[in-house]
Coordinates of C-alpha atoms and ligand atoms in Angstrom, one line a residue:
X28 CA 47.4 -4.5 29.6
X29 CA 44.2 -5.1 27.8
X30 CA 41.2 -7.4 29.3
X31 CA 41.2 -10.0 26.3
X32 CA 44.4 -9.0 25.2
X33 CA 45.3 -12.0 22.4
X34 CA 41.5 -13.3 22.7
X35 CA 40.1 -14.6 19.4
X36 CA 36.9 -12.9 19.0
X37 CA 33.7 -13.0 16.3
X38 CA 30.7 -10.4 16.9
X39 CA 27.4 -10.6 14.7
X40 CA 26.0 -7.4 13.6
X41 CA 28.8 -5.7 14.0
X42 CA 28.2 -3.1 11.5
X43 CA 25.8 -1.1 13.7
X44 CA 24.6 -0.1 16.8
X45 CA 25.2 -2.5 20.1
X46 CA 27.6 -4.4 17.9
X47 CA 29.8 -2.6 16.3
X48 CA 30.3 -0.5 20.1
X49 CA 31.0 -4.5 21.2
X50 CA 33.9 -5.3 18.6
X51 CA 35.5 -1.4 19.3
X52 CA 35.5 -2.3 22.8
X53 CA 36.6 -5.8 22.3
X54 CA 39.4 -4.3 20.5
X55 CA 40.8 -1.8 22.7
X56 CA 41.3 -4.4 25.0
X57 CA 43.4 -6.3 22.8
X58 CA 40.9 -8.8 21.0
X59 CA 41.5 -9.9 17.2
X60 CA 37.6 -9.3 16.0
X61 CA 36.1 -10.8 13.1
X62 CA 33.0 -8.2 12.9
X63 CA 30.1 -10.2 11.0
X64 CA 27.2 -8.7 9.2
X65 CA 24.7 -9.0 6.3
X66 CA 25.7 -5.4 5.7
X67 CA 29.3 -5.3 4.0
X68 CA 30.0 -1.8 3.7
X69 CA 28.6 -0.9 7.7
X70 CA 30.9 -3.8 8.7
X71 CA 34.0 -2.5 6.5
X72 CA 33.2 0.9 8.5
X73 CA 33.5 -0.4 11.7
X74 CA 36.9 -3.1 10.9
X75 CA 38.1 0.8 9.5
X76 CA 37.4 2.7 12.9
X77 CA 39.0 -0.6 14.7
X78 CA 42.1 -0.2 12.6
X79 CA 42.6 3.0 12.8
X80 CA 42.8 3.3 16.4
X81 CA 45.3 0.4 16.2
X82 CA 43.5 -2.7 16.8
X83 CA 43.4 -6.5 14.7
X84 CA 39.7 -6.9 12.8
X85 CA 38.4 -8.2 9.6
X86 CA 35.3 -8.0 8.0
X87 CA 32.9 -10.8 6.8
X88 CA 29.5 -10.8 5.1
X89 CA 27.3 -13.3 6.2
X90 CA 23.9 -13.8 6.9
X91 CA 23.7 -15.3 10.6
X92 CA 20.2 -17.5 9.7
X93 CA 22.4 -19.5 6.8
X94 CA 24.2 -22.3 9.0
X95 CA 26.5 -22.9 5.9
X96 CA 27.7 -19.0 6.2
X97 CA 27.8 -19.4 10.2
X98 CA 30.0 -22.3 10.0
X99 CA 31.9 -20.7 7.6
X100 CA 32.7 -17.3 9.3
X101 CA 33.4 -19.7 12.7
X102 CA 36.0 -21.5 10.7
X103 CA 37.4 -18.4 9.2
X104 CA 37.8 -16.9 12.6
X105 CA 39.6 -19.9 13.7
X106 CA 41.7 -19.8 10.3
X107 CA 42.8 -16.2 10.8
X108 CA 43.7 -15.9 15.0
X109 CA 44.0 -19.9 15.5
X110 CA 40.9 -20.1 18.7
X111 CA 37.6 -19.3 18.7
X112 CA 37.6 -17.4 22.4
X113 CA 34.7 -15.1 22.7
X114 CA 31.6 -15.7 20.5
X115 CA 29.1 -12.5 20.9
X116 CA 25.7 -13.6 19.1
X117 CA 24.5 -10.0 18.5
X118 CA 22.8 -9.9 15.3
X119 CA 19.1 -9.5 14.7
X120 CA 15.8 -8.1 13.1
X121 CA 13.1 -6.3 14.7
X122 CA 10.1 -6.5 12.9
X123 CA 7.3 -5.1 14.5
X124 CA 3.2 -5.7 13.5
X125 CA -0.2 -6.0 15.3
X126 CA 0.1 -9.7 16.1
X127 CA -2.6 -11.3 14.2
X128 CA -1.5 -9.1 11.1
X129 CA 1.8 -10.3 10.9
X130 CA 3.4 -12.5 8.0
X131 CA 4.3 -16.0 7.6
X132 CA 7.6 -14.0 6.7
X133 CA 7.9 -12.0 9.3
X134 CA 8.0 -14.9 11.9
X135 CA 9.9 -17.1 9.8
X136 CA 12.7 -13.7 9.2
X137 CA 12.6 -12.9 13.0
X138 CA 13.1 -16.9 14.4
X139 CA 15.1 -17.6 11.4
X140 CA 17.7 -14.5 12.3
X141 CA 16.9 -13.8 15.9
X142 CA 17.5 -17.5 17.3
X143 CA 18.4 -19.7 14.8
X144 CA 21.4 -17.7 13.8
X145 CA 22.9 -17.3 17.5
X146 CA 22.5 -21.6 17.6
X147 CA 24.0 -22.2 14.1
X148 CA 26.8 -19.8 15.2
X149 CA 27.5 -21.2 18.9
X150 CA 26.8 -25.0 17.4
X151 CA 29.8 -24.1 15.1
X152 CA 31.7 -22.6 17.7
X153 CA 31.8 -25.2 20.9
X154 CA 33.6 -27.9 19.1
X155 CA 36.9 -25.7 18.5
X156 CA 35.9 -24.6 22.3
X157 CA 35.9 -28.0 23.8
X158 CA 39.2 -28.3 21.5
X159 CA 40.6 -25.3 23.4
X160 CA 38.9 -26.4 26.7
X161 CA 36.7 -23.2 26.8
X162 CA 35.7 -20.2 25.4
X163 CA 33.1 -17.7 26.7
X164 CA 29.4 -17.0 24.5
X165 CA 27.5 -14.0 24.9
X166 CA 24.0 -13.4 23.4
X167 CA 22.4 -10.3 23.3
X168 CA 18.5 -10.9 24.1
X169 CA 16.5 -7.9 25.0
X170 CA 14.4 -6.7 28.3
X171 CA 11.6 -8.6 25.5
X172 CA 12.9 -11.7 26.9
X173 CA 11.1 -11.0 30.3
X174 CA 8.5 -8.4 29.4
X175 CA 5.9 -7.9 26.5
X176 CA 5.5 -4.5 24.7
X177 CA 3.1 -3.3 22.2
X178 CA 3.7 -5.0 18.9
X179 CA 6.7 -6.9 19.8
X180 CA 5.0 -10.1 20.2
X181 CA 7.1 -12.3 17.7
X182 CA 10.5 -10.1 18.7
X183 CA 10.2 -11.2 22.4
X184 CA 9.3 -14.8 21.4
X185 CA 12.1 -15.0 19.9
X186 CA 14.1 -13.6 22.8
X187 CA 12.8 -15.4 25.1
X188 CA 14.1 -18.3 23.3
X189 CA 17.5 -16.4 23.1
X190 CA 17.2 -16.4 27.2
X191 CA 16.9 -20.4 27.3
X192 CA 19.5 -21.0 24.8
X193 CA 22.0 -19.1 27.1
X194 CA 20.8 -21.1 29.7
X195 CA 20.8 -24.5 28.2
X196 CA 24.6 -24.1 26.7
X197 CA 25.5 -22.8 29.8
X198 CA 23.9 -26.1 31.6
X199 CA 25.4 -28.6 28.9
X200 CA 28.9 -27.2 28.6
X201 CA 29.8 -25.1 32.7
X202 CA 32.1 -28.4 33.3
X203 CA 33.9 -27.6 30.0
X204 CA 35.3 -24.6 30.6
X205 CA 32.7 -22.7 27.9
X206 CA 30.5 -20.0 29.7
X207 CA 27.0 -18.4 28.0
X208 CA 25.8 -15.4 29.4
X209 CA 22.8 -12.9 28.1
X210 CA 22.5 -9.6 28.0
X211 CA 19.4 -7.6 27.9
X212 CA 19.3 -4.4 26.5
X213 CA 16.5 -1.7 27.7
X214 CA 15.8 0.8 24.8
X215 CA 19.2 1.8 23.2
X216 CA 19.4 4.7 20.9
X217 CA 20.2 2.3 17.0
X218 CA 18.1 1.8 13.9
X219 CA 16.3 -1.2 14.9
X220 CA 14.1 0.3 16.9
X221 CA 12.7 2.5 14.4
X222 CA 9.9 0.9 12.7
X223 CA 8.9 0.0 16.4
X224 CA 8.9 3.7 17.1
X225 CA 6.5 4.9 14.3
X226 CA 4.3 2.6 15.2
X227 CA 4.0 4.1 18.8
X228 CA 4.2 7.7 16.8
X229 CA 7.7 9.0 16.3
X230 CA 11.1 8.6 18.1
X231 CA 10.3 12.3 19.0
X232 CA 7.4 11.2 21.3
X233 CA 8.9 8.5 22.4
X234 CA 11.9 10.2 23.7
X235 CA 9.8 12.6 25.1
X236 CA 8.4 10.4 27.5
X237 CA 10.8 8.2 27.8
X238 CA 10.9 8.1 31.7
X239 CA 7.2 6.2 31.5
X240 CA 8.8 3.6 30.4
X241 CA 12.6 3.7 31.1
X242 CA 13.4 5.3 34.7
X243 CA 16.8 6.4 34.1
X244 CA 15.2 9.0 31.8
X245 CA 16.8 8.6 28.4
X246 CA 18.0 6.1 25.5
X247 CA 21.3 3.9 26.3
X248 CA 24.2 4.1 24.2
X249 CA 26.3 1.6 22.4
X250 CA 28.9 1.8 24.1
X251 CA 27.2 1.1 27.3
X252 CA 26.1 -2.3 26.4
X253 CA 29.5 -3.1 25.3
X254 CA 31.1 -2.5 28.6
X255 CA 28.9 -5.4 30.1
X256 CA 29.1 -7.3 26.9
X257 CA 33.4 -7.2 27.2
X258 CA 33.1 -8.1 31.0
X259 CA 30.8 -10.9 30.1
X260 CA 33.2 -12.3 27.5
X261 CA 36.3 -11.8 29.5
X262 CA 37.8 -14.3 32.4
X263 CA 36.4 -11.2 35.0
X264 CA 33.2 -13.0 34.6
X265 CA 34.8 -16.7 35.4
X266 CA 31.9 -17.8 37.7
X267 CA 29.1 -16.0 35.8
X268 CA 27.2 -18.8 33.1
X269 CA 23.9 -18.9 32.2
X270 CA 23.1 -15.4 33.5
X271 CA 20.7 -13.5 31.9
X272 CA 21.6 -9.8 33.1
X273 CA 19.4 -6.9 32.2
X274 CA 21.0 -3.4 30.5
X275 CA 17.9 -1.3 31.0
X276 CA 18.3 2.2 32.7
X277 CA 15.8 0.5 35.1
X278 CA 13.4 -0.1 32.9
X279 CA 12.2 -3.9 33.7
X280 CA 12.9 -2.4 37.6
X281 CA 9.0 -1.1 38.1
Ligands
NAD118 N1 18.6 -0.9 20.4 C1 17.9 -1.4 21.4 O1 17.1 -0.7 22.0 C2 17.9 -2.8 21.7 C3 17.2 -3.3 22.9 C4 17.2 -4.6 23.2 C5 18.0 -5.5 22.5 N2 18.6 -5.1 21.4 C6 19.4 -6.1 20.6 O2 20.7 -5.6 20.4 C7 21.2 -6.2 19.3 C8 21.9 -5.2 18.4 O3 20.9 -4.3 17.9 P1 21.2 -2.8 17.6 O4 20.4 -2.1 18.6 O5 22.7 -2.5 17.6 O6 20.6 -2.6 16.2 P2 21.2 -2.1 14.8 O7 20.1 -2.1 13.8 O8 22.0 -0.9 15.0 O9 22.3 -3.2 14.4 C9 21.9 -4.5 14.0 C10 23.0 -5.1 13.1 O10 22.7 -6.4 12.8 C11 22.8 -6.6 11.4 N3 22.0 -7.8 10.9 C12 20.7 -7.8 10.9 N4 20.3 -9.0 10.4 C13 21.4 -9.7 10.2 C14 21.7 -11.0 9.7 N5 20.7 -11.8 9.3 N6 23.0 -11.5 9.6 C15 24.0 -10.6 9.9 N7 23.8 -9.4 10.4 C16 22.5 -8.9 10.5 C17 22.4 -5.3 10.8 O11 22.8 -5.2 9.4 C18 23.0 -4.3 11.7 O12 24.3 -4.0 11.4 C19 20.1 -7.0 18.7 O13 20.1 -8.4 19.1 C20 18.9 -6.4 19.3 O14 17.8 -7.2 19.3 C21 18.6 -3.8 21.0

């Protein structure tokens, strides 16, 4: 038996990375996954793998910051598996810049994708919840959420707010039945850490010295994050809301 066998499930961002590592997982443990992302043919990829191996997915394009789109992949999700169960708000942009460079576009992009999109999603989401008298959110924030790093300045802003809006659902909706827990992620080894990279010179360097920074002494995987992410989202975690649990190799330790 699976850990969410039957559990109707929507990840953001699912076409890479963290999230696409979260819907496999959620998969092999017997969840029906709509895998979101602005990326069509990364998403396809990853509803392919899922099938493959013999799990339920289907693949939407959407951009997470349009609430028309967000609503509409919510719905879609409820259209296809009948529930809404498990609601992982993974999706986001890193955009890195020396703070008093950056672009009215770049903060707008970042808040627009990073925060907005996990509210316009878990807005959509809680009514069919409350319907189904509860249903289990997880966001995927970052160790940026608690600590500042070079150049990161509007990326942690924004997930810091990610931390507080796990923390407020969780407060508004724990006699409900819906749960909201965050996860965040140390330095995992995906592509939205690049631009961040070159601007601390090269992944090469960085991984290099990676124990300065993160003690267990290399990158995370994926599929790492996912195991905590499907724990999260499952009933093992029925007294865990509001939690804001740190993924880090140690990193936010020293
Ligand atoms: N990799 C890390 O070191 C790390 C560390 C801390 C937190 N995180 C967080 O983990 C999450 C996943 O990131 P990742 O590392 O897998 O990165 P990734 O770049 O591999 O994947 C991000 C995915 O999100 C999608 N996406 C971006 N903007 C979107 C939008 N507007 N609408 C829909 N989809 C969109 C991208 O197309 C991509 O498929 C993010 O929230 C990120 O902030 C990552």
């Amino acid at each position: 038996m699976g850990r969410v066998v039957g559990k109707a499930c929507v990840v953001t961002g699912a076409g890479s990375g963290i999230g696409r590592a979260i819907a496999e997982r959620l998969a092999e443990e017997g969840g029906k996954v709509l895998c979101v992302d602005i990326q069509i043919e990364s998403v396809t990829k990853t509803v392919a793998g899922i099938i493959a191996a013999g799990g339920v997915a289907e693949a939407v394009e959407a951009d997470v910051s349009d609430p028309v789109k967000s609503a509409a992949f919510i719905n879609r999700c409820v259209e296809l598996y009948g529930s809404i169960d498990i609601l992982i708000n993974n999706a986001a942009v890193n955009l890195p810049g020396i703070f008093h460079e950056v672009t009215n576009e770049v903060i707008d992009r970042t808040f627009d994708v990073n925060i907005k999109g996990p509210m316009y999603s878990t807005r959509a989401a809680i009514p069919h919840m409350l319907r189904q008298s509860g249903g289990s959110i997880v966001n995927i924030a970052s160790v940026n959420a608690l600590i500042a790093e070079q150049f990161l300045t509007v990326y942690a802003a924004s997930k810091g707010a990610v931390a507080m809006l796990t923390k407020g659902i969780a407060v508004d909706y724990a006699k409900q039945g819906i749960r909201c827990n965050c996860i965040c992620p140390g330095w995992v080894d995906t592509p939205i850490n690049y631009a961040h990279a070159e601007m601390l010179g090269g992944l090469a360097k960085i991984y290099a010295s990676i124990d300065d920074f993160q003690p267990i002494g290399r990158p995370g995987e994926p599929r790492e994050i996912a195991h905590l992410a499907l724990f999260l989202a499952s009933d093992e975690a029925s007294f865990l809301t509001g939690s804001i649990i740190t993924a880090d190799g140690g990193m936010t330790a020293k």
